[in-house]
Structure formats: structure tokens, C-alpha cells
Coordinates of C-alpha atoms and ligand atoms in Angstrom, one line a residue:
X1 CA 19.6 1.8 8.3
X2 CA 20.9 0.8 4.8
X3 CA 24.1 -0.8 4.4
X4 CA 24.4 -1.7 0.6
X5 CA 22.5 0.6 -2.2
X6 CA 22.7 -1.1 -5.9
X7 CA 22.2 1.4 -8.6
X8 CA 21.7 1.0 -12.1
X9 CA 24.7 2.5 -14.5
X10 CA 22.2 4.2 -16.7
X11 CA 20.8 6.3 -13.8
X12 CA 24.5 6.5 -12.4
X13 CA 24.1 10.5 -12.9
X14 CA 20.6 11.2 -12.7
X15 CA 19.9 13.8 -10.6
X16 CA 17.6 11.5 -7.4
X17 CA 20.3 8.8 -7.9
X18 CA 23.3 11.6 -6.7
X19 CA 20.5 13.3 -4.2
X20 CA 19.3 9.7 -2.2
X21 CA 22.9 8.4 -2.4
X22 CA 24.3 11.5 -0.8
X23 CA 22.0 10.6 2.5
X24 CA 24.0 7.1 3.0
X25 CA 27.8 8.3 2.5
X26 CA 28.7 5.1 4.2
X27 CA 27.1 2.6 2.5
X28 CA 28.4 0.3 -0.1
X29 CA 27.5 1.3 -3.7
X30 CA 27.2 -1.3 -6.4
X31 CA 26.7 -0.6 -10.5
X32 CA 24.2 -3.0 -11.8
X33 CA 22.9 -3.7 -15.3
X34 CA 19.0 -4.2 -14.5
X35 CA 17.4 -3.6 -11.2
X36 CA 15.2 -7.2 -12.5
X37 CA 18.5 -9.5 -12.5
X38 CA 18.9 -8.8 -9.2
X39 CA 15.4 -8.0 -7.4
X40 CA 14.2 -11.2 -9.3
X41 CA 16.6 -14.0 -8.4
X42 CA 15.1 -17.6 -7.1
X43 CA 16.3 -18.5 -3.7
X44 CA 16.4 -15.3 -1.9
X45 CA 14.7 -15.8 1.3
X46 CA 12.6 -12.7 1.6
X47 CA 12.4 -13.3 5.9
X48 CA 16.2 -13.1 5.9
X49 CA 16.5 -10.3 3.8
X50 CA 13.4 -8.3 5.2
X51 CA 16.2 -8.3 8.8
X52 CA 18.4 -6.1 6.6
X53 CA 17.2 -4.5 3.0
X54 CA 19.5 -3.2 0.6
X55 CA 18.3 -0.1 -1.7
X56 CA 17.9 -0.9 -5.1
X57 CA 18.4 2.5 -7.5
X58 CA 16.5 1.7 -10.6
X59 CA 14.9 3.1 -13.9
X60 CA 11.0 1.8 -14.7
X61 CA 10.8 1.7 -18.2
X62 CA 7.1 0.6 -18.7
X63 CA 4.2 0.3 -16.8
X64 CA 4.0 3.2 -15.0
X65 CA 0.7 3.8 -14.5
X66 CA -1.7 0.3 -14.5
X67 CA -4.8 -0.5 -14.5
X68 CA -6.8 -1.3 -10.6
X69 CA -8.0 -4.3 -10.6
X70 CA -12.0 -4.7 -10.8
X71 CA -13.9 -4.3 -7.5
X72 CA -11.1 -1.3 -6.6
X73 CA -12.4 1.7 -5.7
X74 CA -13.6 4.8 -3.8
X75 CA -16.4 6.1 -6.1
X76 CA -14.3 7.2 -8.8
X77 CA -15.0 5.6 -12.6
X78 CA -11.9 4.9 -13.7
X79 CA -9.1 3.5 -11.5
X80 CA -5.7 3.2 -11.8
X81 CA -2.3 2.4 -9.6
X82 CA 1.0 3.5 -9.7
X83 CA 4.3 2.1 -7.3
X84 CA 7.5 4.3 -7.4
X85 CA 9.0 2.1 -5.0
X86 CA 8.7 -1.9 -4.2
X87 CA 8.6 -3.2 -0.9
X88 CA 7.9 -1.5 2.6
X89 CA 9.9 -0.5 5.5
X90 CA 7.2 -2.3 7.5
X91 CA 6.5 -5.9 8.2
X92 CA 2.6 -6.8 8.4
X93 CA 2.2 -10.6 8.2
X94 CA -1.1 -10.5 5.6
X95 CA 0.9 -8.3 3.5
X96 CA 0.8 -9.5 -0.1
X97 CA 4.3 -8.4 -1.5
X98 CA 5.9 -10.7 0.9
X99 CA 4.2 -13.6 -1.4
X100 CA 4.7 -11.6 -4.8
X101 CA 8.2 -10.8 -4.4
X102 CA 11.1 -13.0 -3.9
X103 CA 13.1 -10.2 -2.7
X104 CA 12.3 -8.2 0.9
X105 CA 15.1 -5.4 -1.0
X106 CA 13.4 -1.4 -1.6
X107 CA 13.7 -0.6 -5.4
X108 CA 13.3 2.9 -5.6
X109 CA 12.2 4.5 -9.2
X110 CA 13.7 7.3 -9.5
X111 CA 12.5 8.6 -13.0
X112 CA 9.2 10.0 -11.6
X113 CA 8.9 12.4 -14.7
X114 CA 8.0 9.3 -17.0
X115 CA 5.4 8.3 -14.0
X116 CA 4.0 12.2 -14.1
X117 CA 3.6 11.9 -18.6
X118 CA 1.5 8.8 -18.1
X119 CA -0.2 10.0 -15.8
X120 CA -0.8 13.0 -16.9
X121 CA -2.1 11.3 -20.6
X122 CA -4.8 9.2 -18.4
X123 CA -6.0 12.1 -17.4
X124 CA -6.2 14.5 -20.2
X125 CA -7.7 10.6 -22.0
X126 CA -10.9 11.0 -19.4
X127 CA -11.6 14.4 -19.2
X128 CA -15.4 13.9 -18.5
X129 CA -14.4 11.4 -15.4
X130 CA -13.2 11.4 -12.0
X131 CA -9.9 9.3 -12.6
X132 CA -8.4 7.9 -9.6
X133 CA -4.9 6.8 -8.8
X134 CA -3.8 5.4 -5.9
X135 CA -0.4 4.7 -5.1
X136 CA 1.2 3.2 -2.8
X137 CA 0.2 -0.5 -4.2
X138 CA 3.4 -2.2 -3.7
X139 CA 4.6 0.1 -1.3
X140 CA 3.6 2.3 1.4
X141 CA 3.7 5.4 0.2
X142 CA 4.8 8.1 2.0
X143 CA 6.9 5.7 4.7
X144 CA 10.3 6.5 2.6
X145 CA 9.3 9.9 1.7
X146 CA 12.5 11.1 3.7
X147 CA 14.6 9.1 1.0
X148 CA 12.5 9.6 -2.2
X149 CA 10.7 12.5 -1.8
X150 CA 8.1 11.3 -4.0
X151 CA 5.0 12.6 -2.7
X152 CA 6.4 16.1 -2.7
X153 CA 7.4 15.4 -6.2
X154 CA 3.8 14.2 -7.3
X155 CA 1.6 16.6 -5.1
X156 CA 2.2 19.8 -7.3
X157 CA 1.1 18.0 -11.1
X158 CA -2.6 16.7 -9.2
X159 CA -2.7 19.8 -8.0
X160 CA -3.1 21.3 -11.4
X161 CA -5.8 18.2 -11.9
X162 CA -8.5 19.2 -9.5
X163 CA -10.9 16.5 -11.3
X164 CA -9.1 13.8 -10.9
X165 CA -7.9 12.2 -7.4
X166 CA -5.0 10.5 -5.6
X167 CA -5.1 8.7 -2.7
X168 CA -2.2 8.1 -0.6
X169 CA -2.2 4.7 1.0
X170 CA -0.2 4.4 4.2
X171 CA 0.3 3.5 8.1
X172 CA 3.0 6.1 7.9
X173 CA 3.0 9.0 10.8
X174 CA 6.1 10.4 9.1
X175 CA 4.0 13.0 7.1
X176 CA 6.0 15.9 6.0
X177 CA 5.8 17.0 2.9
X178 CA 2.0 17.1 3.7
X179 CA 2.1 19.2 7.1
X180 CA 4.3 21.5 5.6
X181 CA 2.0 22.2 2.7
X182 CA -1.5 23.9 2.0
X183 CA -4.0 20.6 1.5
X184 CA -4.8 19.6 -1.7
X185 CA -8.5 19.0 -2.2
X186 CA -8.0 16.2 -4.5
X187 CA -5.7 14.3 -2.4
X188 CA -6.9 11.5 0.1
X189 CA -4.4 10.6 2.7
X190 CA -5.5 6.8 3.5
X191 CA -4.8 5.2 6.7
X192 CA -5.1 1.2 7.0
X193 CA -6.5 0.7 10.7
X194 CA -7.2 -2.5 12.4
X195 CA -7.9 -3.1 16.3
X196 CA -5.2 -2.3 18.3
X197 CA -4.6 -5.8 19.6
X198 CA -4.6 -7.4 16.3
X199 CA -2.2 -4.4 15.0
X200 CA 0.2 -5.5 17.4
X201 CA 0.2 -9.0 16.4
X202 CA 0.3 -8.3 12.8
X203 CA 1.6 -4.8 11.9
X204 CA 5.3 -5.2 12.3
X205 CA 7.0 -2.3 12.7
X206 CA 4.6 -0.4 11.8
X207 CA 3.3 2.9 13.9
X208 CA 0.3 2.1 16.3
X209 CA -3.2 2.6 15.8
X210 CA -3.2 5.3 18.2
X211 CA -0.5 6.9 16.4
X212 CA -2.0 6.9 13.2
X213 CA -5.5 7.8 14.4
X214 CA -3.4 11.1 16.4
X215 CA -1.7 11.8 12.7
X216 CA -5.0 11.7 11.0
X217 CA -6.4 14.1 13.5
X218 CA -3.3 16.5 13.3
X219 CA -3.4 15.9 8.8
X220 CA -7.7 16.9 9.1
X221 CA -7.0 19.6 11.4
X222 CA -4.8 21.3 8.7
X223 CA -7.5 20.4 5.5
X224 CA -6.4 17.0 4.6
X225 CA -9.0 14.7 3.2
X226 CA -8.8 11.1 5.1
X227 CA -9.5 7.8 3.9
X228 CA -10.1 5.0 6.4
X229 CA -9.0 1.8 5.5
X230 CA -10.3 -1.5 6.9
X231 CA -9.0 -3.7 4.9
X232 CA -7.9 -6.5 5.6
X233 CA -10.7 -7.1 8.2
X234 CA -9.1 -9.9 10.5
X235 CA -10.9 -12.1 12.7
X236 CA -9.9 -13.5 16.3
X237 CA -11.5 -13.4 19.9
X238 CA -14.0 -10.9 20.5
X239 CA -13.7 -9.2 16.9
X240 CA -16.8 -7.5 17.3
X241 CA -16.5 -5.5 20.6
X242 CA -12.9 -4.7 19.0
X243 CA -13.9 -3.5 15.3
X244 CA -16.7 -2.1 17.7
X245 CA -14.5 0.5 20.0
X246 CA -11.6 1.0 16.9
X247 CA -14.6 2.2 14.8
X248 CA -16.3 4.3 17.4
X249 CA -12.6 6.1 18.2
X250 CA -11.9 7.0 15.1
X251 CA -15.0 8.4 14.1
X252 CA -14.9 10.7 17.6
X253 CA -11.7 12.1 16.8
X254 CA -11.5 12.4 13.2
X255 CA -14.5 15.4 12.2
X256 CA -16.7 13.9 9.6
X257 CA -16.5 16.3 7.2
X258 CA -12.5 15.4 6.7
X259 CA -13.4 11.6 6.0
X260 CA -13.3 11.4 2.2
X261 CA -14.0 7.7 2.2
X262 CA -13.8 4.5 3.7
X263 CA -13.5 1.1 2.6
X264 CA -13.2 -2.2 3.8
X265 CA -12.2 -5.5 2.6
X266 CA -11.6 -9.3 4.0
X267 CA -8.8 -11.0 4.2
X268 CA -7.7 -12.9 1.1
X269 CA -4.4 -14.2 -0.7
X270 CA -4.5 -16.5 -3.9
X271 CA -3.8 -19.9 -3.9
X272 CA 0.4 -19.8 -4.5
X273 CA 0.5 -16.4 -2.6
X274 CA -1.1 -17.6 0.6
X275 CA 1.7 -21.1 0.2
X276 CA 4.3 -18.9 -0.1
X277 CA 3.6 -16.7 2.9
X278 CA 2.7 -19.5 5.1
X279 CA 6.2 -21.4 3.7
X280 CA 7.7 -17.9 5.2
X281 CA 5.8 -17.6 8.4
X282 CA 3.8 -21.6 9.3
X283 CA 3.8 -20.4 13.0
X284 CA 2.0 -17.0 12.5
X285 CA -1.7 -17.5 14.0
X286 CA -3.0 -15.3 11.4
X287 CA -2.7 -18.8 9.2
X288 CA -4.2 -20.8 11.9
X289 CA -7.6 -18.7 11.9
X290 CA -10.5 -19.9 10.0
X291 CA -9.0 -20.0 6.5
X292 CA -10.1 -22.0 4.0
X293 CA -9.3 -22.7 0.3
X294 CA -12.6 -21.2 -1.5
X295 CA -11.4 -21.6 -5.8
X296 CA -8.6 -19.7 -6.5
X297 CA -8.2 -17.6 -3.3
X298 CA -7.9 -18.3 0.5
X299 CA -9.8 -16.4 2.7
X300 CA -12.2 -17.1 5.9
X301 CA -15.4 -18.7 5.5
X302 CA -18.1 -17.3 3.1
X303 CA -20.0 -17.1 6.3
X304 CA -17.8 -15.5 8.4
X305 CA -16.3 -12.4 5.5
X306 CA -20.2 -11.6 5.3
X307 CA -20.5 -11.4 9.1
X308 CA -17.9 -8.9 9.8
X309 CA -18.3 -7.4 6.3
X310 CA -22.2 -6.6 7.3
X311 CA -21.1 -5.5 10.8
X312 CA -18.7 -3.3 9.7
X313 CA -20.9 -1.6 7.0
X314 CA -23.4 -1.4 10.0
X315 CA -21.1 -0.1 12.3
X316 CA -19.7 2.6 9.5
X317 CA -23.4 4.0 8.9
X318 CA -24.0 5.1 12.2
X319 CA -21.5 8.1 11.6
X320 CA -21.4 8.7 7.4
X321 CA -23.2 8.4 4.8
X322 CA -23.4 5.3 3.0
X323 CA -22.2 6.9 -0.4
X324 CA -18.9 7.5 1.1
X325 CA -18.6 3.7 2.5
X326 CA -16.4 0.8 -0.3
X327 CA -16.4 -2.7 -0.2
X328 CA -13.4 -3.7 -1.6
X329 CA -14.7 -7.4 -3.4
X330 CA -12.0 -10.2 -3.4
X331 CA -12.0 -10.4 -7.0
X332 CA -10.6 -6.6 -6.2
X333 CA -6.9 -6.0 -5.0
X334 CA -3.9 -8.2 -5.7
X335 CA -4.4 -11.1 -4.7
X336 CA -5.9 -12.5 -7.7
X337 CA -2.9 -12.2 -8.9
X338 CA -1.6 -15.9 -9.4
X339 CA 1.8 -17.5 -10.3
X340 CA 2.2 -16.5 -13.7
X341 CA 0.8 -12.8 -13.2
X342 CA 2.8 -12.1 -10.2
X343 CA 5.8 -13.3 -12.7
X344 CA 4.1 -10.6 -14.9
X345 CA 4.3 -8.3 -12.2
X346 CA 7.6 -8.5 -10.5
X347 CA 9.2 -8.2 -14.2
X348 CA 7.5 -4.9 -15.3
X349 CA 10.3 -2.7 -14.5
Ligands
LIG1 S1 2.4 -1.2 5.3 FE1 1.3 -2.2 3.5 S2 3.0 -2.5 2.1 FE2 3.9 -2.2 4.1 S3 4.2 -4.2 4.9 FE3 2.3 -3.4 5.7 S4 0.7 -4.2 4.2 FE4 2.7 -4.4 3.2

């Protein structure tokens, strides 16, 4: 599966560096200075490189922990993020890092005590709040969990933080370590979910909805909280009779009481991002649906978002309570994120 793994010298000995590069004996291994000179190059074409990803073994040395962006949220009052890894074994067309990041290649962090101190300080800074984290931002997060072993790693310090609250972000059905664990109360494991037909079109390489809706049922089954993720909400032919039977499947199978959340969100890329995509991808007919430039963003008609936004909400109430239902705003999530922030962003290693 991986062919070349760049490592930085400085983490040449560190303990995850030996572990992960023991699992690809026959790969090429290449000492680098900074994980940024090469992950941050002009001219790579991230579709090439997304056919065949190298590993990049690297050392985050600030901004661990960040800020979510306003409009973020799943009832918590204070939000943060956190990405051990960038980039995704998966391929989804809307995705945003394919615009943030000029390279497709997986940088793995593998200093995830520095991660655990910040976090850690957040949460002894709040102790009167519910502090949430979500990882999985620039990332899925448990898909490489075979090669990181992050979530294993992070699961045992929240657990000592019962107040506070991670959430899991993922389309994974790879889910050990959680099925070989005891649940964590204040851990959501969040599914993204779209109708099945749209999935296909858009979710490369990524596990079915049916798949993910059966690994959902097998997490709750074993105590799992679950967060369902609509988000984006894509719209095509007969969106409503789809959102329609995806909604009223999941909420059959998956026992209320295991459904910590859910939120939704419409599609939406800034200005530069959704160029750059559509530079990658002009044939997709994600980008010939009813997008339009609205300020800094594009994103469907005002008219249209608030439609399947006020269906879905409907839709959502007939089985839980409102209090547990998020609208995730466009000013929320990366996609503000323009030019010179996204420069900002890809350099904070
Ligand atoms: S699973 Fe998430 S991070 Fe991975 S490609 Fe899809 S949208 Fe991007």
C-alpha cells in the first residue's frame, strides 16, 4: 500500500517512527529535514499523487490543539480541533483538503504526547465547561488507526476527563481499538452519512453507507455514543425521498438512546478552494449542481441550503429531541479558510 515513507532525522529513533516503519519492511525510506519542505512544494498535482501516497514521518512542533472555527459544534461551550495526521486514505470529491493541500501524501505526527500536554492544559484551563475536541479535521480519524495507533493512544487520557468530550470523526468501519475496549462515555464516534446513491458518486473509496450504518449498530450495541453526520448535505434528483429513506434507516437501526448528536451542514468551499478543486476535478457533477458564488464562499442557492436544511431538521425531529440536533453554519468549518489562511494552515507543523 505504501511504497516510499519520508521521515524526519530528528524523529529518526523515536519510538512510533521504528514501530510504523517496521509494518512497511519494503518500502523506501527517506531522511528529511522538515516534513513542510516537502508536503508544501508548488506543482505537485494532488490527483496524481492521491493514485499512490507516500507516508510522511513527521514532528508537529506547534499548534497542536486549535481553535474550531465559530458555528462548530455539538452543544459543548468551548470547541477545539486537533489532526495527528494530514490527508485521508479516502477520496470524496467535496472534500476540503484536496483544495487546502497541495500534496495528496499522509503526514503522520508521531509525537502524540505534545498533542495529549495541550490538551490536557485546555482542559484543566475550563474546568467549569464541557470542552470539546474533535479530531479528525484534516484527517479521518480512525481510517489509519492500524498504522498510527492514535486513537488507542488518546482514548485512555479523555478517559480520565469525563467532563470534557471527544468526538471521533470518520466513514471508517475499521474500528478496533474501540470494539476491543469498554466504551468511553465521553467519547462520540461520528459517522458522516449521505444517501447511498450520492455516496457512490462522491465517497471514493470510502466504505458504504450500509456499512457504516452496520458498524454504528455493532459500536452502539457495545456502549458507544454515535454522532450522525450530515454534513455536507448534497443536492441532485429526488434529494428528498433519498435524505427521506437514509434518515428513516438510520434511526430504525441505530437505538436512540446511543445517538449522542447529530448535525448537519450544506455544502460549501471558499472562493480559491472551490477553484482549486474544480481545476482538479472540472468534470465531476458535484460542480455542475446548483452552485453559485454567494461572497466569499460557493455553495447552492440561499434558497435551496434552507430547503434541505429545514427538511432535514424536520425530518431529524420526528425521532430525537431537538436539543441533540446541530446546524453546522457556513461561517462554521474550514472552508472559510481562504488563500492566505490555508497558507497559514498547511505551514503549522
Ligand atoms: S473521509 Fe473526510 S477527510 Fe477523508 S477524503 Fe472524505 S471528506 Fe476528506
Amino acid at each position: 500500500m505504501i511504497d516510499t515513507i519520508y521521515f524526519e532525522e530528528d524523529i529518526s529513533e523515536h519510538p512510533r517512527t521504528l514501530s510504523i516503519l517496521a509494518k512497511f519492511k519494503a518500502a523506501r525510506t527517506i531522511p528529511i529535514k522538515r516534513f513542510g519542505e516537502l508536503f508544501n512544494q508548488r506543482k505537485q498535482n494532488f490527483r496524481i499523487q492521491k493514485s499512490k501516497p507516500s507516508l510522511i514521518l513527521a514532528q508537529k512542533h506547534n499548534g497542536h490543539v486549535l481553535q474550531a472555527p465559530g458555528g462548530f459544534g455539538i452543544g459543548g461551550t468551548k470547541n477545539f480541533y486537533f489532526s495527528h495526521m494530514y490527508n485521508c486514505v479516502y477520496d470524496c470529491r467535496y472534500c476540503f483538503l484536496q483544495g487546502m493541500f497541495s500534496s495528496a501524501n499522509y503526514v503522520v505526527f508521531v509525537n502524540f504526547e505534545d498533542f495529549d500536554k495541550q490538551i490536557e492544559r485546555i482542559i484543566n484551563q475550563h474546568p467549569e465547561e464541557t470542552v470539546t475536541f474533535f479530531s479528525g479535521y484534516d484527517c479521518d480519524s480512525l481510517a489509519l488507526e492500524t498504522i498510527t495507533g492514535f486513537a488507542a493512544h488518546i482514548l485512555p487520557i479523555f478517559k480520565n476527563y469525563p467532563g470534557s468530550l471527544l468526538e471521533f470523526r470518520t466513514k471508517s468501519i475499521q474500528v478496533n481499538p474501540l470494539t476491543s475496549m469498554k466504551a468511553i462515555s465521553n467519547c462520540v464516534i461520528a459517522y458522516s452519512l449521505m444517501p447511498e446513491v450520492m455516496s457512490v458518486a462522491l465517497d471514493n473509496k470510502a466504505p458504504s453507507i450500509k456499512r457504516r450504518i452496520e458498524t454504528m449498530s455493532k459500536l452502539s450495541k457495545q456502549g458507544w455514543k454515535i454522532g450522525l453526520r450530515f454534513d455536507p448535505l448534497i443536492h441532485g434528483e429526488n434529494w428528498r425521498t433519498l435524505y427521506e429513506e437514509l434518515i428513516e434507516d438510520v434511526f430504525k437501526i441505530i437505538p436512540q438512546k446511543s445517538i449522542h448528536s447529530v448535525s448537519f451542514g450544506p455544502l460549501r468551499f471558499p472562493k480559491a478552494m472551490h477553484r482549486d478543486i474544480f481545476k482538479l476535478y472540472p468534470e465531476d457533477p458535484l460542480f455542475s449542481g446548483p452552485l453559485q458564488q454567494r461572497g466569499p464562499i460557493v455553495a447552492y442557492r440561499q434558497e435551496i441550503e434552507n430547503e434541505m436544511a429545514d427538511f432535514c431538521r424536520q425530518m431529524f425531529a420526528k425521532f430525537i429531541p431537538d436539543s441533540i440536533i446541530f446546524q453546522c453554519t457556513p461561517e462554521g468549518q474550514s472552508p472559510e479558510l481562504e488563500n492566505n489562511e490555508r497558507q497559514t494552515y498547511s505551514n503549522n507543523g
